[in-house]
Amino acid sequence: MRVTVFGTKPYDRTFLDAANVAGRHKLLYFDERFNERTAVLQGDAPAACLFVNDTCDDDALTALAQQGCRLVALRCAGFNNVDLRAAQRLGLKVVHVPAYSPFAVAEHALGLILCLNRKIHRAYNRLREGNFALHGLLGFDMHGRTVGIVGTGKIGMILARTLAAMGCRVLAYDPYPNPQLMQFGGAYVELPEIWKSADVISLHCPLTPQSHHLVNAASIARMKRGVMLVNTSRGGLVDTEAVIQALKSGQIGHLALDVYEQEADLFFENLSDTIIQDDQFQLLLTFPNVLITGHQAYFTAQALTNIAETTMANLTAFEQGGPLPNEVTADRLK
Ligand code: NAI
């Protein structure tokens, strides 16, 4: 089957080609991100393979459907960037990769927590200049600290279990509690209790209309002073302006982000020769207690292999007209 693959980097092509056994699918790679304007590249291919920051709104999906496309194959887990109702109306099937390596993301979140706490990013720079002073590098023991996990699906549960093994007290919130949490001493509480009690809060829920700006001025005000906030999930979960104000006042003591509300204009590109116009992002970079990575939590060899293999399986299932085990439909939004 002919498949357009938008927004690809060399590493995407390497892993997708390896998983495309015997060249079964004809993969038409484009550097361009998918949006209403670039949708014209679809041509007569029946499927489009898209990624996290592609703009799959009503207009863009309409442009796809008008060219005869019938499948949107996301090569990611999140589907918040796809207007699923529009897809349904247009008769476009949408599939995703529900799990590729929850360990990759959980381990990255843990790495951010430890790096930020012990200021390893700052120590690395200092030592390169012959500065061996410890002043400003003081951290805290994770052991005995209360960690709040928001969303205990695949990723959140792995992080919760790992932090519990490190001696943290784990509190979690999820509308669908998983009894596994209690097996390693974790406890489900309501969100306000997480805001009130947690020294470290890590977000692992999807971005939905309900979870948009879950972390906002009001919720931040209820948090412990000096709290560490970690977001490896989706940028829209956090109100960036409110977080900046809280960093300035000291209400938030540490911030780690792998995702950012306006990341679509920045992440995955080398912009080192350009003037970045996003003032909020530039301001965040100036804080010594902010650590940002550019949506790389998923970026391990195992995860890319799994993404590529599941994407090929999704394409083949569609081509064969059978059931689509990884289909996402508009009723997932309820
Ligand atoms: P999952 O679907 O296994 O778990 C999500 C959990 O969040 C579920 O248990 C669900 O009940 C819960 N949830 C839904 N709405 C909630 C709310 N309002 N408050 C609290 N919990 C809520 O998903 P998984 O695989 O654990 O991924 C979590 C998120 O991580 C994804 O939605 C995606 O946005 C993000 N992600 C980020 C990556 C990165 O590279 N930074 C890579 C992969 C996923």
mmCIF file of C-alpha atoms and ligand atoms in Angstrom:
data_model
loop_
_atom_site.group_PDB
_atom_site.id
_atom_site.type_symbol
_atom_site.label_atom_id
_atom_site.label_comp_id
_atom_site.label_asym_id
_atom_site.label_seq_id
_atom_site.Cartn_x
_atom_site.Cartn_y
_atom_site.Cartn_z
ATOM 1 C CA MET A 1 0.000 0.000 0.000
ATOM 2 C CA ARG A 2 1.222 3.532 -0.748
ATOM 3 C CA VAL A 3 1.667 5.496 2.445
ATOM 4 C CA THR A 4 2.763 9.100 2.845
ATOM 5 C CA VAL A 5 4.947 9.527 5.917
ATOM 6 C CA PHE A 6 5.033 13.136 7.061
ATOM 7 C CA GLY A 7 7.546 14.941 9.246
ATOM 8 C CA THR A 8 10.198 12.256 9.031
ATOM 9 C CA LYS A 9 13.790 12.527 10.234
ATOM 10 C CA PRO A 10 16.592 10.181 9.138
ATOM 11 C CA TYR A 11 16.148 8.087 12.295
ATOM 12 C CA ASP A 12 12.423 7.603 11.550
ATOM 13 C CA ARG A 13 13.226 6.372 8.056
ATOM 14 C CA THR A 14 15.862 3.954 9.331
ATOM 15 C CA PHE A 15 13.484 2.262 11.758
ATOM 16 C CA LEU A 16 10.439 2.331 9.450
ATOM 17 C CA ASP A 17 12.418 0.855 6.546
ATOM 18 C CA ALA A 18 13.747 -1.906 8.796
ATOM 19 C CA ALA A 19 10.224 -2.810 9.908
ATOM 20 C CA ASN A 20 8.771 -2.681 6.385
ATOM 21 C CA VAL A 21 9.511 -6.326 5.683
ATOM 22 C CA ALA A 22 10.108 -7.089 2.005
ATOM 23 C CA GLY A 23 9.094 -3.516 1.158
ATOM 24 C CA ARG A 24 5.461 -4.492 1.524
ATOM 25 C CA HIS A 25 4.340 -0.885 1.851
ATOM 26 C CA LYS A 26 5.565 1.891 -0.404
ATOM 27 C CA LEU A 27 6.600 4.555 2.071
ATOM 28 C CA LEU A 28 6.676 8.059 0.605
ATOM 29 C CA TYR A 29 8.762 10.101 3.003
ATOM 30 C CA PHE A 30 8.328 13.830 3.478
ATOM 31 C CA ASP A 31 10.314 16.172 5.712
ATOM 32 C CA GLU A 32 7.307 18.455 5.955
ATOM 33 C CA ARG A 33 4.995 18.296 8.900
ATOM 34 C CA PHE A 34 1.410 17.484 8.081
ATOM 35 C CA ASN A 35 -1.130 20.301 8.108
ATOM 36 C CA GLU A 36 -3.825 21.737 5.876
ATOM 37 C CA ARG A 37 -1.185 23.288 3.608
ATOM 38 C CA THR A 38 1.041 20.222 3.194
ATOM 39 C CA ALA A 39 -1.907 17.808 2.878
ATOM 40 C CA VAL A 40 -1.658 18.325 -0.878
ATOM 41 C CA LEU A 41 1.388 16.009 -0.822
ATOM 42 C CA GLN A 42 -0.952 13.106 -0.085
ATOM 43 C CA GLY A 43 -1.768 12.539 -3.752
ATOM 44 C CA ASP A 44 -3.592 9.277 -4.309
ATOM 45 C CA ALA A 45 -2.016 7.352 -1.421
ATOM 46 C CA PRO A 46 -4.749 5.667 0.678
ATOM 47 C CA ALA A 47 -2.899 6.125 3.990
ATOM 48 C CA ALA A 48 -0.992 8.877 5.770
ATOM 49 C CA CYS A 49 1.440 8.218 8.602
ATOM 50 C CA LEU A 50 1.613 11.158 11.028
ATOM 51 C CA PHE A 51 3.332 12.144 14.274
ATOM 52 C CA VAL A 52 2.683 14.049 17.513
ATOM 53 C CA ASN A 53 2.911 17.642 16.326
ATOM 54 C CA ASP A 54 1.197 17.252 12.971
ATOM 55 C CA THR A 55 -1.923 19.377 12.722
ATOM 56 C CA CYS A 56 -4.795 17.006 12.045
ATOM 57 C CA ASP A 57 -7.665 19.436 12.367
ATOM 58 C CA ASP A 58 -10.916 19.395 10.424
ATOM 59 C CA ASP A 59 -9.501 21.339 7.436
ATOM 60 C CA ALA A 60 -6.375 19.194 7.142
ATOM 61 C CA LEU A 61 -8.321 15.941 7.462
ATOM 62 C CA THR A 62 -10.865 17.159 4.912
ATOM 63 C CA ALA A 63 -8.021 17.819 2.479
ATOM 64 C CA LEU A 64 -6.768 14.263 3.059
ATOM 65 C CA ALA A 65 -10.182 12.688 2.591
ATOM 66 C CA GLN A 66 -10.858 14.684 -0.570
ATOM 67 C CA GLN A 67 -7.784 13.096 -2.151
ATOM 68 C CA GLY A 68 -9.082 9.620 -1.351
ATOM 69 C CA CYS A 69 -7.073 8.928 1.796
ATOM 70 C CA ARG A 70 -8.850 6.526 4.152
ATOM 71 C CA LEU A 71 -6.383 5.890 6.964
ATOM 72 C CA VAL A 72 -4.444 8.091 9.374
ATOM 73 C CA ALA A 73 -1.766 5.941 10.982
ATOM 74 C CA LEU A 74 -0.267 7.791 13.928
ATOM 75 C CA ARG A 75 3.218 6.648 14.802
ATOM 76 C CA CYS A 76 2.743 7.745 18.410
ATOM 77 C CA ALA A 77 0.491 6.960 21.356
ATOM 78 C CA GLY A 78 -1.190 10.327 21.965
ATOM 79 C CA PHE A 79 -3.952 11.354 19.564
ATOM 80 C CA ASN A 80 -4.848 14.753 21.043
ATOM 81 C CA ASN A 81 -3.692 16.424 17.795
ATOM 82 C CA VAL A 82 -6.332 14.616 15.720
ATOM 83 C CA ASP A 83 -9.898 15.878 15.399
ATOM 84 C CA LEU A 84 -11.427 12.422 15.828
ATOM 85 C CA ARG A 85 -14.971 13.640 15.259
ATOM 86 C CA ALA A 86 -13.963 15.170 11.935
ATOM 87 C CA ALA A 87 -12.156 11.945 11.008
ATOM 88 C CA GLN A 88 -15.273 9.926 11.784
ATOM 89 C CA ARG A 89 -17.459 12.264 9.756
ATOM 90 C CA LEU A 90 -15.039 12.049 6.822
ATOM 91 C CA GLY A 91 -14.852 8.249 6.981
ATOM 92 C CA LEU A 92 -11.160 8.296 7.892
ATOM 93 C CA LYS A 93 -9.957 5.515 10.156
ATOM 94 C CA VAL A 94 -7.385 6.527 12.763
ATOM 95 C CA VAL A 95 -4.930 4.080 14.301
ATOM 96 C CA HIS A 96 -2.129 4.702 16.765
ATOM 97 C CA VAL A 97 0.676 2.894 18.571
ATOM 98 C CA PRO A 98 -0.812 2.394 22.029
ATOM 99 C CA ALA A 99 2.387 1.249 23.701
ATOM 100 C CA TYR A 100 5.880 1.195 22.320
ATOM 101 C CA SER A 101 8.049 1.540 25.345
ATOM 102 C CA PRO A 102 6.470 2.918 28.472
ATOM 103 C CA PHE A 103 9.860 2.226 30.079
ATOM 104 C CA ALA A 104 11.518 4.767 27.775
ATOM 105 C CA VAL A 105 9.256 7.565 28.985
ATOM 106 C CA ALA A 106 9.197 6.517 32.652
ATOM 107 C CA GLU A 107 12.995 6.231 32.703
ATOM 108 C CA HIS A 108 13.357 9.653 31.094
ATOM 109 C CA ALA A 109 10.997 11.160 33.676
ATOM 110 C CA LEU A 110 13.091 9.588 36.435
ATOM 111 C CA GLY A 111 16.243 10.935 34.788
ATOM 112 C CA LEU A 112 14.780 14.444 34.737
ATOM 113 C CA ILE A 113 13.773 14.209 38.397
ATOM 114 C CA LEU A 114 17.208 13.055 39.528
ATOM 115 C CA CYS A 115 19.110 15.460 37.280
ATOM 116 C CA LEU A 116 17.041 18.441 38.362
ATOM 117 C CA ASN A 117 17.130 17.541 42.043
ATOM 118 C CA ARG A 118 20.902 16.977 42.160
ATOM 119 C CA LYS A 119 21.588 19.723 39.577
ATOM 120 C CA ILE A 120 23.666 17.424 37.419
ATOM 121 C CA HIS A 121 23.081 19.646 34.369
ATOM 122 C CA ARG A 122 24.616 22.576 36.221
ATOM 123 C CA ALA A 123 27.470 20.527 37.668
ATOM 124 C CA TYR A 124 28.354 19.275 34.187
ATOM 125 C CA ASN A 125 28.761 22.834 32.910
ATOM 126 C CA ARG A 126 30.621 24.016 35.997
ATOM 127 C CA LEU A 127 33.236 21.307 35.900
ATOM 128 C CA ARG A 128 34.040 22.035 32.285
ATOM 129 C CA GLU A 129 35.110 25.500 33.406
ATOM 130 C CA GLY A 130 37.188 24.206 36.309
ATOM 131 C CA ASN A 131 34.575 25.291 38.841
ATOM 132 C CA PHE A 132 34.388 22.630 41.542
ATOM 133 C CA ALA A 133 32.364 24.680 44.027
ATOM 134 C CA LEU A 134 29.289 22.926 45.436
ATOM 135 C CA HIS A 135 27.399 26.053 46.324
ATOM 136 C CA GLY A 136 24.047 26.047 44.533
ATOM 137 C CA LEU A 137 24.085 22.312 43.894
ATOM 138 C CA LEU A 138 22.294 21.222 47.071
ATOM 139 C CA GLY A 139 19.678 18.557 46.446
ATOM 140 C CA PHE A 140 17.400 16.424 48.597
ATOM 141 C CA ASP A 141 17.090 12.696 49.281
ATOM 142 C CA MET A 142 14.324 11.177 47.185
ATOM 143 C CA HIS A 143 13.986 8.492 49.845
ATOM 144 C CA GLY A 144 11.100 9.389 52.135
ATOM 145 C CA ARG A 145 9.689 12.071 49.830
ATOM 146 C CA THR A 146 6.081 12.076 48.692
ATOM 147 C CA VAL A 147 5.635 11.752 44.963
ATOM 148 C CA GLY A 148 2.326 12.444 43.218
ATOM 149 C CA ILE A 149 1.664 10.576 39.989
ATOM 150 C CA VAL A 150 -1.181 11.920 37.870
ATOM 151 C CA GLY A 151 -2.276 9.129 35.538
ATOM 152 C CA THR A 152 -1.300 5.566 36.399
ATOM 153 C CA GLY A 153 -1.490 3.983 32.970
ATOM 154 C CA LYS A 154 1.477 2.183 31.477
ATOM 155 C CA ILE A 155 4.041 4.964 31.988
ATOM 156 C CA GLY A 156 2.793 6.374 35.284
ATOM 157 C CA MET A 157 2.652 2.908 36.849
ATOM 158 C CA ILE A 158 6.258 2.089 35.912
ATOM 159 C CA LEU A 159 7.469 5.382 37.365
ATOM 160 C CA ALA A 160 5.344 4.887 40.496
ATOM 161 C CA ARG A 161 6.793 1.411 41.039
ATOM 162 C CA THR A 162 10.358 2.633 40.495
ATOM 163 C CA LEU A 163 9.973 5.567 42.870
ATOM 164 C CA ALA A 164 8.356 3.314 45.487
ATOM 165 C CA ALA A 165 11.420 1.042 45.217
ATOM 166 C CA MET A 166 13.573 4.105 45.926
ATOM 167 C CA GLY A 167 11.702 4.631 49.187
ATOM 168 C CA CYS A 168 9.309 7.346 48.060
ATOM 169 C CA ARG A 169 5.760 7.527 49.345
ATOM 170 C CA VAL A 170 3.636 7.268 46.218
ATOM 171 C CA LEU A 171 0.279 9.001 45.931
ATOM 172 C CA ALA A 172 -1.593 8.748 42.662
ATOM 173 C CA TYR A 173 -4.674 10.040 40.964
ATOM 174 C CA ASP A 174 -6.403 8.325 38.060
ATOM 175 C CA PRO A 175 -10.123 8.180 37.250
ATOM 176 C CA TYR A 176 -9.557 4.449 36.658
ATOM 177 C CA PRO A 177 -7.482 3.192 39.620
ATOM 178 C CA ASN A 178 -5.258 0.164 39.093
ATOM 179 C CA PRO A 179 -5.013 -2.187 42.112
ATOM 180 C CA GLN A 180 -1.344 -2.898 41.227
ATOM 181 C CA LEU A 181 -0.457 0.424 42.827
ATOM 182 C CA MET A 182 -1.401 -0.820 46.285
ATOM 183 C CA GLN A 183 0.806 -3.900 45.864
ATOM 184 C CA PHE A 184 3.921 -1.767 46.188
ATOM 185 C CA GLY A 185 2.544 0.544 48.868
ATOM 186 C CA GLY A 186 1.090 3.318 46.700
ATOM 187 C CA ALA A 187 -2.262 4.923 47.450
ATOM 188 C CA TYR A 188 -4.917 6.550 45.305
ATOM 189 C CA VAL A 189 -6.094 9.974 46.434
ATOM 190 C CA GLU A 190 -8.019 12.810 44.842
ATOM 191 C CA LEU A 191 -6.101 15.497 42.959
ATOM 192 C CA PRO A 192 -6.304 18.145 45.720
ATOM 193 C CA GLU A 193 -4.518 15.722 48.058
ATOM 194 C CA ILE A 194 -1.724 15.322 45.499
ATOM 195 C CA TRP A 195 -1.409 19.081 45.133
ATOM 196 C CA LYS A 196 -1.285 19.435 48.932
ATOM 197 C CA SER A 197 1.065 16.587 49.881
ATOM 198 C CA ALA A 198 3.470 15.873 47.037
ATOM 199 C CA ASP A 199 7.088 17.073 46.979
ATOM 200 C CA VAL A 200 7.372 15.897 43.383
ATOM 201 C CA ILE A 201 4.424 15.804 40.949
ATOM 202 C CA SER A 202 4.777 13.935 37.670
ATOM 203 C CA LEU A 203 2.099 14.082 34.957
ATOM 204 C CA HIS A 204 1.284 10.929 32.972
ATOM 205 C CA CYS A 205 -2.290 11.411 31.786
ATOM 206 C CA PRO A 206 -3.395 12.142 28.221
ATOM 207 C CA LEU A 207 -4.283 15.633 27.069
ATOM 208 C CA THR A 208 -8.056 15.835 26.809
ATOM 209 C CA PRO A 209 -10.518 18.719 27.170
ATOM 210 C CA GLN A 210 -10.801 17.686 30.853
ATOM 211 C CA SER A 211 -7.062 17.612 31.521
ATOM 212 C CA HIS A 212 -6.159 20.772 29.572
ATOM 213 C CA HIS A 213 -4.331 23.151 31.950
ATOM 214 C CA LEU A 214 -4.702 20.704 34.827
ATOM 215 C CA VAL A 215 -1.772 22.572 36.324
ATOM 216 C CA ASN A 216 -2.911 26.183 36.489
ATOM 217 C CA ALA A 217 -2.674 29.133 38.871
ATOM 218 C CA ALA A 218 -5.344 27.672 41.171
ATOM 219 C CA SER A 219 -3.850 24.178 41.401
ATOM 220 C CA ILE A 220 -0.317 25.553 41.776
ATOM 221 C CA ALA A 221 -1.488 27.702 44.697
ATOM 222 C CA ARG A 222 -2.567 24.514 46.482
ATOM 223 C CA MET A 223 0.802 22.810 46.005
ATOM 224 C CA LYS A 224 3.614 22.617 48.543
ATOM 225 C CA ARG A 225 5.905 25.591 48.339
ATOM 226 C CA GLY A 226 9.009 24.604 46.370
ATOM 227 C CA VAL A 227 7.329 21.611 44.706
ATOM 228 C CA MET A 228 9.029 19.871 41.775
ATOM 229 C CA LEU A 229 6.756 19.607 38.726
ATOM 230 C CA VAL A 230 7.559 17.159 35.938
ATOM 231 C CA ASN A 231 5.698 16.962 32.636
ATOM 232 C CA THR A 232 6.653 14.299 30.126
ATOM 233 C CA SER A 233 3.093 13.845 28.916
ATOM 234 C CA ARG A 234 1.674 16.684 26.829
ATOM 235 C CA GLY A 235 2.427 20.409 26.983
ATOM 236 C CA GLY A 236 -1.222 21.437 27.163
ATOM 237 C CA LEU A 237 -1.576 19.880 30.624
ATOM 238 C CA VAL A 238 0.324 22.847 32.041
ATOM 239 C CA ASP A 239 -0.546 26.540 31.868
ATOM 240 C CA THR A 240 2.899 27.890 30.983
ATOM 241 C CA GLU A 241 2.193 31.446 32.115
ATOM 242 C CA ALA A 242 1.003 30.264 35.533
ATOM 243 C CA VAL A 243 4.105 28.097 35.898
ATOM 244 C CA ILE A 244 6.397 31.009 35.043
ATOM 245 C CA GLN A 245 4.736 33.164 37.709
ATOM 246 C CA ALA A 246 5.099 30.318 40.224
ATOM 247 C CA LEU A 247 8.793 29.874 39.380
ATOM 248 C CA LYS A 248 9.330 33.589 39.931
ATOM 249 C CA SER A 249 7.579 33.520 43.301
ATOM 250 C CA GLY A 250 9.302 30.308 44.414
ATOM 251 C CA GLN A 251 6.023 28.395 44.688
ATOM 252 C CA ILE A 252 7.430 25.963 42.124
ATOM 253 C CA GLY A 253 10.976 25.079 43.154
ATOM 254 C CA HIS A 254 11.909 22.840 40.210
ATOM 255 C CA LEU A 255 10.405 22.331 36.794
ATOM 256 C CA ALA A 256 11.235 19.563 34.326
ATOM 257 C CA LEU A 257 9.574 19.502 30.930
ATOM 258 C CA ASP A 258 9.901 17.144 28.019
ATOM 259 C CA VAL A 259 6.817 18.630 26.408
ATOM 260 C CA TYR A 260 5.701 22.213 26.017
ATOM 261 C CA GLU A 261 2.431 23.867 25.080
ATOM 262 C CA GLN A 262 3.830 25.567 21.956
ATOM 263 C CA GLU A 263 6.371 22.861 21.116
ATOM 264 C CA ALA A 264 5.077 22.357 17.570
ATOM 265 C CA ASP A 265 6.957 25.503 16.502
ATOM 266 C CA LEU A 266 10.219 24.373 18.116
ATOM 267 C CA PHE A 267 10.810 20.753 18.869
ATOM 268 C CA PHE A 268 12.467 18.207 16.581
ATOM 269 C CA GLU A 269 14.192 20.955 14.567
ATOM 270 C CA ASN A 270 17.680 22.461 14.760
ATOM 271 C CA LEU A 271 16.903 26.132 15.321
ATOM 272 C CA SER A 272 20.348 27.064 16.602
ATOM 273 C CA ASP A 273 20.874 29.617 13.808
ATOM 274 C CA THR A 274 17.544 31.333 14.278
ATOM 275 C CA ILE A 275 16.110 33.789 16.775
ATOM 276 C CA ILE A 276 13.474 31.935 18.731
ATOM 277 C CA GLN A 277 10.401 34.117 18.910
ATOM 278 C CA ASP A 278 8.672 32.328 21.772
ATOM 279 C CA ASP A 279 9.276 34.653 24.731
ATOM 280 C CA GLN A 280 7.779 32.268 27.291
ATOM 281 C CA PHE A 281 10.041 29.459 26.201
ATOM 282 C CA GLN A 282 13.100 31.700 26.179
ATOM 283 C CA LEU A 283 12.234 32.917 29.683
ATOM 284 C CA LEU A 284 11.904 29.337 30.942
ATOM 285 C CA LEU A 285 15.411 28.617 29.672
ATOM 286 C CA THR A 286 16.846 31.360 31.890
ATOM 287 C CA PHE A 287 15.732 29.773 35.171
ATOM 288 C CA PRO A 288 18.450 27.702 36.848
ATOM 289 C CA ASN A 289 15.830 25.363 38.305
ATOM 290 C CA VAL A 290 14.193 24.497 34.974
ATOM 291 C CA LEU A 291 15.313 21.521 32.905
ATOM 292 C CA ILE A 292 13.843 21.070 29.433
ATOM 293 C CA THR A 293 14.286 18.326 26.875
ATOM 294 C CA GLY A 294 12.670 18.493 23.431
ATOM 295 C CA HIS A 295 10.116 15.671 23.462
ATOM 296 C CA GLN A 296 12.790 13.002 23.615
ATOM 297 C CA ALA A 297 11.364 10.830 26.395
ATOM 298 C CA TYR A 298 10.240 8.237 23.853
ATOM 299 C CA PHE A 299 13.533 8.304 21.975
ATOM 300 C CA THR A 300 15.141 4.916 22.560
ATOM 301 C CA ALA A 301 16.079 2.263 20.024
ATOM 302 C CA GLN A 302 13.554 -0.151 21.518
ATOM 303 C CA ALA A 303 10.762 2.424 21.311
ATOM 304 C CA LEU A 304 11.536 3.356 17.694
ATOM 305 C CA THR A 305 11.628 -0.324 16.752
ATOM 306 C CA ASN A 306 8.279 -0.932 18.424
ATOM 307 C CA ILE A 307 6.720 2.175 16.868
ATOM 308 C CA ALA A 308 7.859 1.109 13.416
ATOM 309 C CA GLU A 309 6.728 -2.509 13.807
ATOM 310 C CA THR A 310 3.300 -1.592 15.194
ATOM 311 C CA THR A 311 2.840 1.049 12.498
ATOM 312 C CA MET A 312 3.578 -1.549 9.791
ATOM 313 C CA ALA A 313 1.154 -3.988 11.454
ATOM 314 C CA ASN A 314 -1.502 -1.239 11.568
ATOM 315 C CA LEU A 315 -1.004 -0.505 7.866
ATOM 316 C CA THR A 316 -1.153 -4.192 6.935
ATOM 317 C CA ALA A 317 -4.311 -4.758 9.003
ATOM 318 C CA PHE A 318 -5.978 -1.884 7.186
ATOM 319 C CA GLU A 319 -4.795 -3.070 3.793
ATOM 320 C CA GLN A 320 -6.199 -6.540 4.489
ATOM 321 C CA GLY A 321 -9.551 -5.051 5.527
ATOM 322 C CA GLY A 322 -9.543 -6.866 8.861
ATOM 323 C CA PRO A 323 -10.259 -5.471 12.303
ATOM 324 C CA LEU A 324 -8.018 -2.602 13.430
ATOM 325 C CA PRO A 325 -6.876 -3.473 16.956
ATOM 326 C CA ASN A 326 -5.235 -0.084 17.441
ATOM 327 C CA GLU A 327 -8.065 2.052 16.138
ATOM 328 C CA VAL A 328 -8.947 5.238 18.028
ATOM 329 C CA THR A 329 -12.476 6.486 17.635
ATOM 330 C CA ALA A 330 -14.315 9.624 18.665
ATOM 331 C CA ASP A 331 -15.942 7.879 21.641
ATOM 332 C CA ARG A 332 -12.448 7.778 23.275
ATOM 333 C CA LEU A 333 -12.979 11.518 23.852
ATOM 334 C CA LYS A 334 -15.888 10.979 26.246
HETATM 335 P P1 NAI B 1 -2.082 5.141 29.193
HETATM 336 O O1 NAI B 1 -3.274 5.289 28.332
HETATM 337 O O2 NAI B 1 -1.541 3.782 29.474
HETATM 338 O O3 NAI B 1 -2.369 5.825 30.614
HETATM 339 C C1 NAI B 1 -2.975 7.073 30.766
HETATM 340 C C2 NAI B 1 -3.680 7.050 32.111
HETATM 341 O O4 NAI B 1 -4.164 8.371 32.379
HETATM 342 C C3 NAI B 1 -4.891 6.105 32.167
HETATM 343 O O5 NAI B 1 -4.780 5.247 33.284
HETATM 344 C C4 NAI B 1 -6.074 7.048 32.297
HETATM 345 O O6 NAI B 1 -7.130 6.498 33.074
HETATM 346 C C5 NAI B 1 -5.440 8.220 32.995
HETATM 347 N N1 NAI B 1 -6.162 9.487 32.861
HETATM 348 C C6 NAI B 1 -6.982 9.882 31.850
HETATM 349 N N2 NAI B 1 -7.432 11.129 32.120
HETATM 350 C C7 NAI B 1 -6.891 11.498 33.310
HETATM 351 C C8 NAI B 1 -6.984 12.663 34.101
HETATM 352 N N3 NAI B 1 -7.731 13.716 33.744
HETATM 353 N N4 NAI B 1 -6.289 12.706 35.255
HETATM 354 C C9 NAI B 1 -5.527 11.641 35.644
HETATM 355 N N5 NAI B 1 -5.409 10.519 34.930
HETATM 356 C C10 NAI B 1 -6.083 10.455 33.773
HETATM 357 O O7 NAI B 1 -0.969 6.086 28.553
HETATM 358 P P2 NAI B 1 0.607 5.999 28.734
HETATM 359 O O8 NAI B 1 1.171 5.106 27.710
HETATM 360 O O9 NAI B 1 0.941 5.774 30.154
HETATM 361 O O10 NAI B 1 1.009 7.485 28.311
HETATM 362 C C11 NAI B 1 0.647 8.615 29.103
HETATM 363 C C12 NAI B 1 0.883 9.857 28.299
HETATM 364 O O11 NAI B 1 2.278 10.018 28.062
HETATM 365 C C13 NAI B 1 0.270 9.823 26.881
HETATM 366 O O12 NAI B 1 -1.066 10.269 26.909
HETATM 367 C C14 NAI B 1 1.139 10.771 26.111
HETATM 368 O O13 NAI B 1 0.530 12.045 26.124
HETATM 369 C C15 NAI B 1 2.445 10.822 26.911
HETATM 370 N N6 NAI B 1 3.594 10.318 26.152
HETATM 371 C C16 NAI B 1 4.702 11.100 26.049
HETATM 372 C C17 NAI B 1 5.813 10.667 25.372
HETATM 373 C C18 NAI B 1 7.062 11.479 25.273
HETATM 374 O O14 NAI B 1 7.949 11.151 24.483
HETATM 375 N N7 NAI B 1 7.219 12.549 26.036
HETATM 376 C C19 NAI B 1 5.795 9.366 24.694
HETATM 377 C C20 NAI B 1 4.600 8.574 24.935
HETATM 378 C C21 NAI B 1 3.537 9.052 25.621
#
